[in-house]
Amino acid sequence: MADLWQVTLVSPPYAAWTYERPSHFPDLAPGQRVIIPLGNSHRAGVVIGPADEAPEGVEIKPMIWPLERTPLMSAEYVDMVVNLAARQMVSVGRILEIALPRGLRTAAVTFKVDNHMAARRLPATVRPSDIVRFGDKDRQALMELWEAGRMRVRVSARKEAEERFVSLVSDPPWAVRPNAKRQLSLLEHLLENGPRSLYALKYGLGDWVDGVAAKLETAGIVHMGELTADAMEEVDGGGHIEGVLDDITLTDEQVAAVAEMTATMESGGGAHLVHGVTGSGKTVLYLEMARKSLNAGRSAMLLAPEVALASQLYRTVARRFPEVRTIFYHGYQSPKKRELAFRELARADTPVLVVGTRSSLFLPVPDLGLVVLDEEHDESYKQEERLAYHAKEVAWFRTDRSGGLLLLGSATPDVKTFHAASAGRIATSELKERVGDAILPEVELVDIAAMKDPDKPLAPRAVEAVKAAIKAGEQVIVMLNRRGYAPVMYCLDCTETVRCPECEVGMTYHKGRERVVCHYCGLSYAYPLRCRKCGGSNFIPMGQGTERLAESLQEQLPEGTKVLRLDRDAVRRQERLEEILGAFRRKEAQVLVGTQMISKGHHFPDVTLVVVADGDLGLNLPDYRSSERTFQLLVQVAGRAGRGQVPGRVLIQTRNPDHPLWREVLGGDYAGFYQREISRRTMFKYPPFSRMALVRISFPAQFENGPAVLSLLGDALREQGRKEGVDVLGPAPAPLSMLRGRKRFNCLIKSDDWSKVRAVFACMAAVNPDPRQVRTSLDLDPLSTL
DNA sequence: AGCACGCCGACT
DNA sequence: GTCGGCGTGCTC
């Protein structure tokens, strides 16, 4: 009787198939990685569990070799992955592909065999294809060496070479021939998307990347190797979060919060919201709770929405707990580093601390007593590309299973979180005061309805306030949530604007890069360019972006004032973010202009003034979350002001001073905002009073059956929706209607129950006549419902 | 993701 | 004539 097991492929086609355990194999357990034959190749797979019976009509093949002697993943880990896969309606292999570092997903390995004591002569290096060819005796002898720990696994050199990251060394313009199309397209790609592994670049652009990248490396224009983000951990200037170590005495509010959180922790865990105003010292609470978890012999994980914030948190944690093994982890680390972290945690037998971003939640951390999501409302916790999952959901699942505490911290909680808290389903602690002498800033509105001059985007009153702050030796942050120089380029000859041919949206002028760029798909053209309609080249930039705002401020402010800019363009080169933040923190500049990036968690004690150049941006988007998003952004950016001794002041420019949101932002009145928002959501049955999901459908642009299949799938969705009693809207072209040669469409589903959403999706997927061409995916609770 | 199969252009 | 380009299809 053959010993059959379910094995999941961690690469396409991601299937969970049946394989036989050969008699010479050691015992198997869920989570064990094995090399399996697939067609004529060898692949890595993960054992999910025993298979009850063989599928009909297929020949069951035997496994080739184990990839580790004791599984890196436990049965509980596999259980988490299986569960998450079921919720997201994707195969288990898709989740494991996200969860496992690259080196743990490949079967391209070599075994180093220590055979000097062996009775039987075996080669010193063995590859999977050799094992297949071995006779039974040799295989048996090899397995004895394996079980004795005399056989080591090494990822093949070619795979490791592909793991190297390619990153830009210098900003444009680059010293390459203007007609070197491939070199330029690689450079533009790196500029737009940031550092990428050679592997990812080859996948996205083509195999020519190998040669071109090598050439650019020789020319000193790109760097290949470890990502510089890793070096960032050691860079000074970021510093740990100040005040956390120096001010260990807790305030009364903090003491009360610790007591409440401890009660939740000791009653078997669960979620606990820390609703504390900006600057109220939430980090101290996280550290206190981490200490409690460690004292109870349990591991703790502290997560931040972005690498830079996680890195700051890591330094603080490492200083606070020098005696505890602390691991820093994020998705931009080299695969090698991630693999080391994964392996170390899988082997750990004492409690550990993990600090990182959302991808850390897939680490095999032993006995999780605490997970902290700092700034829990932040949308970066939701992964949108590839596979849509929310870190909060994974964190909730893990702490639920382990009986750990899930700590959600924010000054402006997610409306859904706060609703659960108000309903008593989540325990809550409140911090209403800032720590130390700091008080919350004064917020004022500036009416700019009458302003027209694009070279003077700030109202005179705002400019005066900036000048006064600089004169007093203080610092200023100016936020404009739109990067580039100008969002619209207007042709003076024919009144046409520059539009992206793929996305049908306006293209943004980037002066420093000398290009116009589509902010949806990243397509860009060199500027100056000719008008598509009339061939003229007399464009005038209209509207404001951070680049133009920084430029005009530089002109309006007194001689000697230094203005820094912080946005995705400015920090394309990895080390630039820390450079800019460090320079501002060291007061090498008086003004920092930036997008919402500057609103996130940074602590600048000398900033006394925050100006929001366009408060109305994002307020009237056709999305149920737009006012929540705007409120959170404005309160967060206002929170950057007055964190030191001098009280802060916030000016918000608006063309619409009567909007009810302003009163709540001005008063920092989360409760008032929440009341108004929740009654609106009740009225329109928006979440949390309903469940929203997006069905994404895409097919290659040249696939002629695409539209027909699309309408078939749309019909199936509506039909099934009627049966289940859920609303289905669409299909409508997605905001990025064309991406990588595929046409994309969305259907919005609104239901009272996730299970109905899954049922409707499953019925639709089942009638898809050509799943290879027409791909469908389900995004539960999408960030944007467009 | 790999790898085979299969059908068209530029070479010893 | 063949070598080899990459479109398409399949993998327990």
Tab-separated table of N, CA, C and O in Angstrom, chain A residues 486-492 494-501 503-509 515-519 523-533 536-542:
chain	number	residue	atom	x	y	z
A	486	ALA	N	3.569	69.503	-11.993
A	486	ALA	CA	2.196	69.936	-12.240
A	486	ALA	C	1.383	68.766	-12.780
A	486	ALA	O	1.864	68.019	-13.632
A	487	PRO	N	0.165	68.592	-12.283
A	487	PRO	CA	-0.646	67.443	-12.692
A	487	PRO	C	-1.229	67.571	-14.103
A	487	PRO	O	-1.684	66.582	-14.662
A	488	VAL	N	-1.241	68.761	-14.665
A	488	VAL	CA	-1.839	68.958	-15.990
A	488	VAL	C	-0.860	69.718	-16.890
A	488	VAL	O	-0.282	70.714	-16.488
A	489	MET	N	-0.693	69.204	-18.112
A	489	MET	CA	0.085	69.929	-19.121
A	489	MET	C	-0.858	70.327	-20.246
A	489	MET	O	-1.443	69.478	-20.906
A	490	TYR	N	-0.965	71.643	-20.459
A	490	TYR	CA	-1.983	72.192	-21.339
A	490	TYR	C	-1.303	72.721	-22.602
A	490	TYR	O	-0.369	73.524	-22.531
A	491	CYS	N	-1.767	72.269	-23.788
A	491	CYS	CA	-1.180	72.704	-25.052
A	491	CYS	C	-1.783	74.046	-25.458
A	491	CYS	O	-2.980	74.138	-25.683
A	492	LEU	N	-0.943	75.061	-25.537
A	492	LEU	CA	-1.433	76.408	-25.852
A	492	LEU	C	-1.960	76.507	-27.287
A	492	LEU	O	-2.786	77.355	-27.595
A	494	CYS	N	-3.559	74.030	-29.156
A	494	CYS	CA	-4.830	73.370	-29.491
A	494	CYS	C	-5.698	73.060	-28.284
A	494	CYS	O	-6.703	72.370	-28.400
A	495	THR	N	-5.300	73.521	-27.096
A	495	THR	CA	-6.047	73.332	-25.844
A	495	THR	C	-6.141	71.879	-25.383
A	495	THR	O	-6.888	71.558	-24.462
A	496	GLU	N	-5.369	70.984	-26.002
A	496	GLU	CA	-5.352	69.587	-25.558
A	496	GLU	C	-4.464	69.465	-24.301
A	496	GLU	O	-3.539	70.253	-24.115
A	497	THR	N	-4.767	68.460	-23.441
A	497	THR	CA	-3.854	68.172	-22.332
A	497	THR	C	-3.153	66.837	-22.602
A	497	THR	O	-3.679	66.006	-23.338
A	498	VAL	N	-1.983	66.668	-22.000
A	498	VAL	CA	-1.229	65.428	-22.218
A	498	VAL	C	-1.873	64.284	-21.441
A	498	VAL	O	-2.020	64.363	-20.223
A	499	ARG	N	-2.277	63.263	-22.177
A	499	ARG	CA	-2.941	62.131	-21.522
A	499	ARG	C	-2.201	60.838	-21.789
A	499	ARG	O	-1.535	60.698	-22.814
A	500	CYS	N	-2.344	59.885	-20.839
A	500	CYS	CA	-1.714	58.580	-21.028
A	500	CYS	C	-2.544	57.771	-22.028
A	500	CYS	O	-3.744	57.613	-21.842
A	501	PRO	N	-1.910	57.273	-23.085
A	501	PRO	CA	-2.669	56.534	-24.092
A	501	PRO	C	-3.268	55.235	-23.549
A	501	PRO	O	-4.264	54.742	-24.065
A	503	CYS	N	-4.083	54.654	-20.075
A	503	CYS	CA	-4.964	54.803	-18.922
A	503	CYS	C	-6.004	55.906	-19.084
A	503	CYS	O	-6.911	56.022	-18.277
A	504	GLU	N	-5.854	56.753	-20.102
A	504	GLU	CA	-6.816	57.835	-20.323
A	504	GLU	C	-6.852	58.849	-19.187
A	504	GLU	O	-7.842	59.540	-18.995
A	505	VAL	N	-5.773	58.917	-18.392
A	505	VAL	CA	-5.726	59.951	-17.360
A	505	VAL	C	-4.631	60.944	-17.714
A	505	VAL	O	-3.756	60.651	-18.516
A	506	GLY	N	-4.723	62.139	-17.123
A	506	GLY	CA	-3.729	63.160	-17.388
A	506	GLY	C	-2.351	62.738	-16.912
A	506	GLY	O	-2.216	62.018	-15.922
A	507	MET	N	-1.324	63.172	-17.641
A	507	MET	CA	0.036	62.833	-17.236
A	507	MET	C	0.648	64.011	-16.481
A	507	MET	O	0.395	65.166	-16.803
A	508	THR	N	1.452	63.684	-15.472
A	508	THR	CA	2.035	64.696	-14.600
A	508	THR	C	3.432	65.077	-15.082
A	508	THR	O	4.240	64.202	-15.409
A	509	TYR	N	3.695	66.364	-15.099
A	509	TYR	CA	5.006	66.856	-15.509
A	509	TYR	C	5.982	66.762	-14.334
A	509	TYR	O	5.679	67.225	-13.232
A	515	ARG	N	10.498	64.757	-17.734
A	515	ARG	CA	9.570	63.789	-18.311
A	515	ARG	C	8.133	64.113	-17.899
A	515	ARG	O	7.923	64.785	-16.883
A	516	VAL	N	7.171	63.632	-18.693
A	516	VAL	CA	5.796	63.580	-18.206
A	516	VAL	C	5.496	62.116	-17.882
A	516	VAL	O	5.906	61.218	-18.601
A	517	VAL	N	4.812	61.903	-16.757
A	517	VAL	CA	4.664	60.559	-16.221
A	517	VAL	C	3.191	60.262	-15.935
A	517	VAL	O	2.471	61.123	-15.411
A	518	CYS	N	2.748	59.065	-16.290
A	518	CYS	CA	1.409	58.623	-15.893
A	518	CYS	C	1.513	58.032	-14.493
A	518	CYS	O	2.229	57.049	-14.284
A	519	HIS	N	0.794	58.619	-13.527
A	519	HIS	CA	0.910	58.139	-12.149
A	519	HIS	C	0.142	56.856	-11.913
A	519	HIS	O	0.243	56.259	-10.846
A	523	LEU	N	4.001	54.846	-17.192
A	523	LEU	CA	4.495	55.194	-18.530
A	523	LEU	C	4.977	56.643	-18.538
A	523	LEU	O	4.354	57.509	-17.939
A	524	SER	N	6.112	56.884	-19.201
A	524	SER	CA	6.597	58.259	-19.219
A	524	SER	C	7.183	58.621	-20.583
A	524	SER	O	7.630	57.752	-21.328
A	525	TYR	N	7.140	59.906	-20.911
A	525	TYR	CA	7.744	60.430	-22.134
A	525	TYR	C	8.762	61.495	-21.767
A	525	TYR	O	8.585	62.211	-20.781
A	526	ALA	N	9.821	61.581	-22.594
A	526	ALA	CA	10.794	62.644	-22.395
A	526	ALA	C	10.109	63.987	-22.660
A	526	ALA	O	9.227	64.090	-23.510
A	527	TYR	N	10.477	65.004	-21.891
A	527	TYR	CA	9.956	66.345	-22.094
A	527	TYR	C	11.139	67.269	-22.338
A	527	TYR	O	12.155	67.129	-21.676
A	528	PRO	N	11.070	68.213	-23.292
A	528	PRO	CA	9.910	68.617	-24.087
A	528	PRO	C	9.414	67.535	-25.056
A	528	PRO	O	10.201	66.741	-25.551
A	529	LEU	N	8.106	67.589	-25.319
A	529	LEU	CA	7.538	66.670	-26.297
A	529	LEU	C	6.576	67.417	-27.218
A	529	LEU	O	6.229	68.575	-26.949
A	530	ARG	N	6.159	66.739	-28.285
A	530	ARG	CA	5.231	67.346	-29.236
A	530	ARG	C	3.802	66.936	-28.889
A	530	ARG	O	3.565	65.821	-28.454
A	531	CYS	N	2.872	67.849	-29.104
A	531	CYS	CA	1.462	67.567	-28.835
A	531	CYS	C	0.965	66.495	-29.805
A	531	CYS	O	1.202	66.574	-31.006
A	532	ARG	N	0.275	65.500	-29.266
A	532	ARG	CA	-0.225	64.393	-30.091
A	532	ARG	C	-1.231	64.885	-31.139
A	532	ARG	O	-1.358	64.308	-32.210
A	533	LYS	N	-1.939	65.937	-30.783
A	533	LYS	CA	-3.019	66.379	-31.664
A	533	LYS	C	-2.515	67.354	-32.738
A	533	LYS	O	-2.734	67.136	-33.925
A	536	GLY	N	2.374	70.771	-31.835
A	536	GLY	CA	3.029	71.912	-31.210
A	536	GLY	C	3.820	71.512	-29.968
A	536	GLY	O	3.722	70.378	-29.492
A	537	SER	N	4.622	72.445	-29.480
A	537	SER	CA	5.375	72.105	-28.270
A	537	SER	C	5.288	73.222	-27.232
A	537	SER	O	6.185	73.417	-26.431
A	538	ASN	N	4.171	73.961	-27.266
A	538	ASN	CA	3.976	75.040	-26.292
A	538	ASN	C	3.031	74.598	-25.182
A	538	ASN	O	1.844	74.901	-25.196
A	539	PHE	N	3.578	73.847	-24.235
A	539	PHE	CA	2.744	73.412	-23.123
A	539	PHE	C	2.909	74.354	-21.949
A	539	PHE	O	3.991	74.897	-21.728
A	540	ILE	N	1.824	74.558	-21.199
A	540	ILE	CA	2.036	75.235	-19.925
A	540	ILE	C	1.537	74.341	-18.791
A	540	ILE	O	0.504	73.685	-18.894
A	541	PRO	N	2.363	74.257	-17.716
A	541	PRO	CA	1.990	73.416	-16.583
A	541	PRO	C	0.887	74.082	-15.777
A	541	PRO	O	0.958	75.271	-15.487
A	542	MET	N	-0.155	73.311	-15.446
A	542	MET	CA	-1.235	73.857	-14.630
A	542	MET	C	-1.374	73.027	-13.365
A	542	MET	O	-1.228	71.809	-13.379
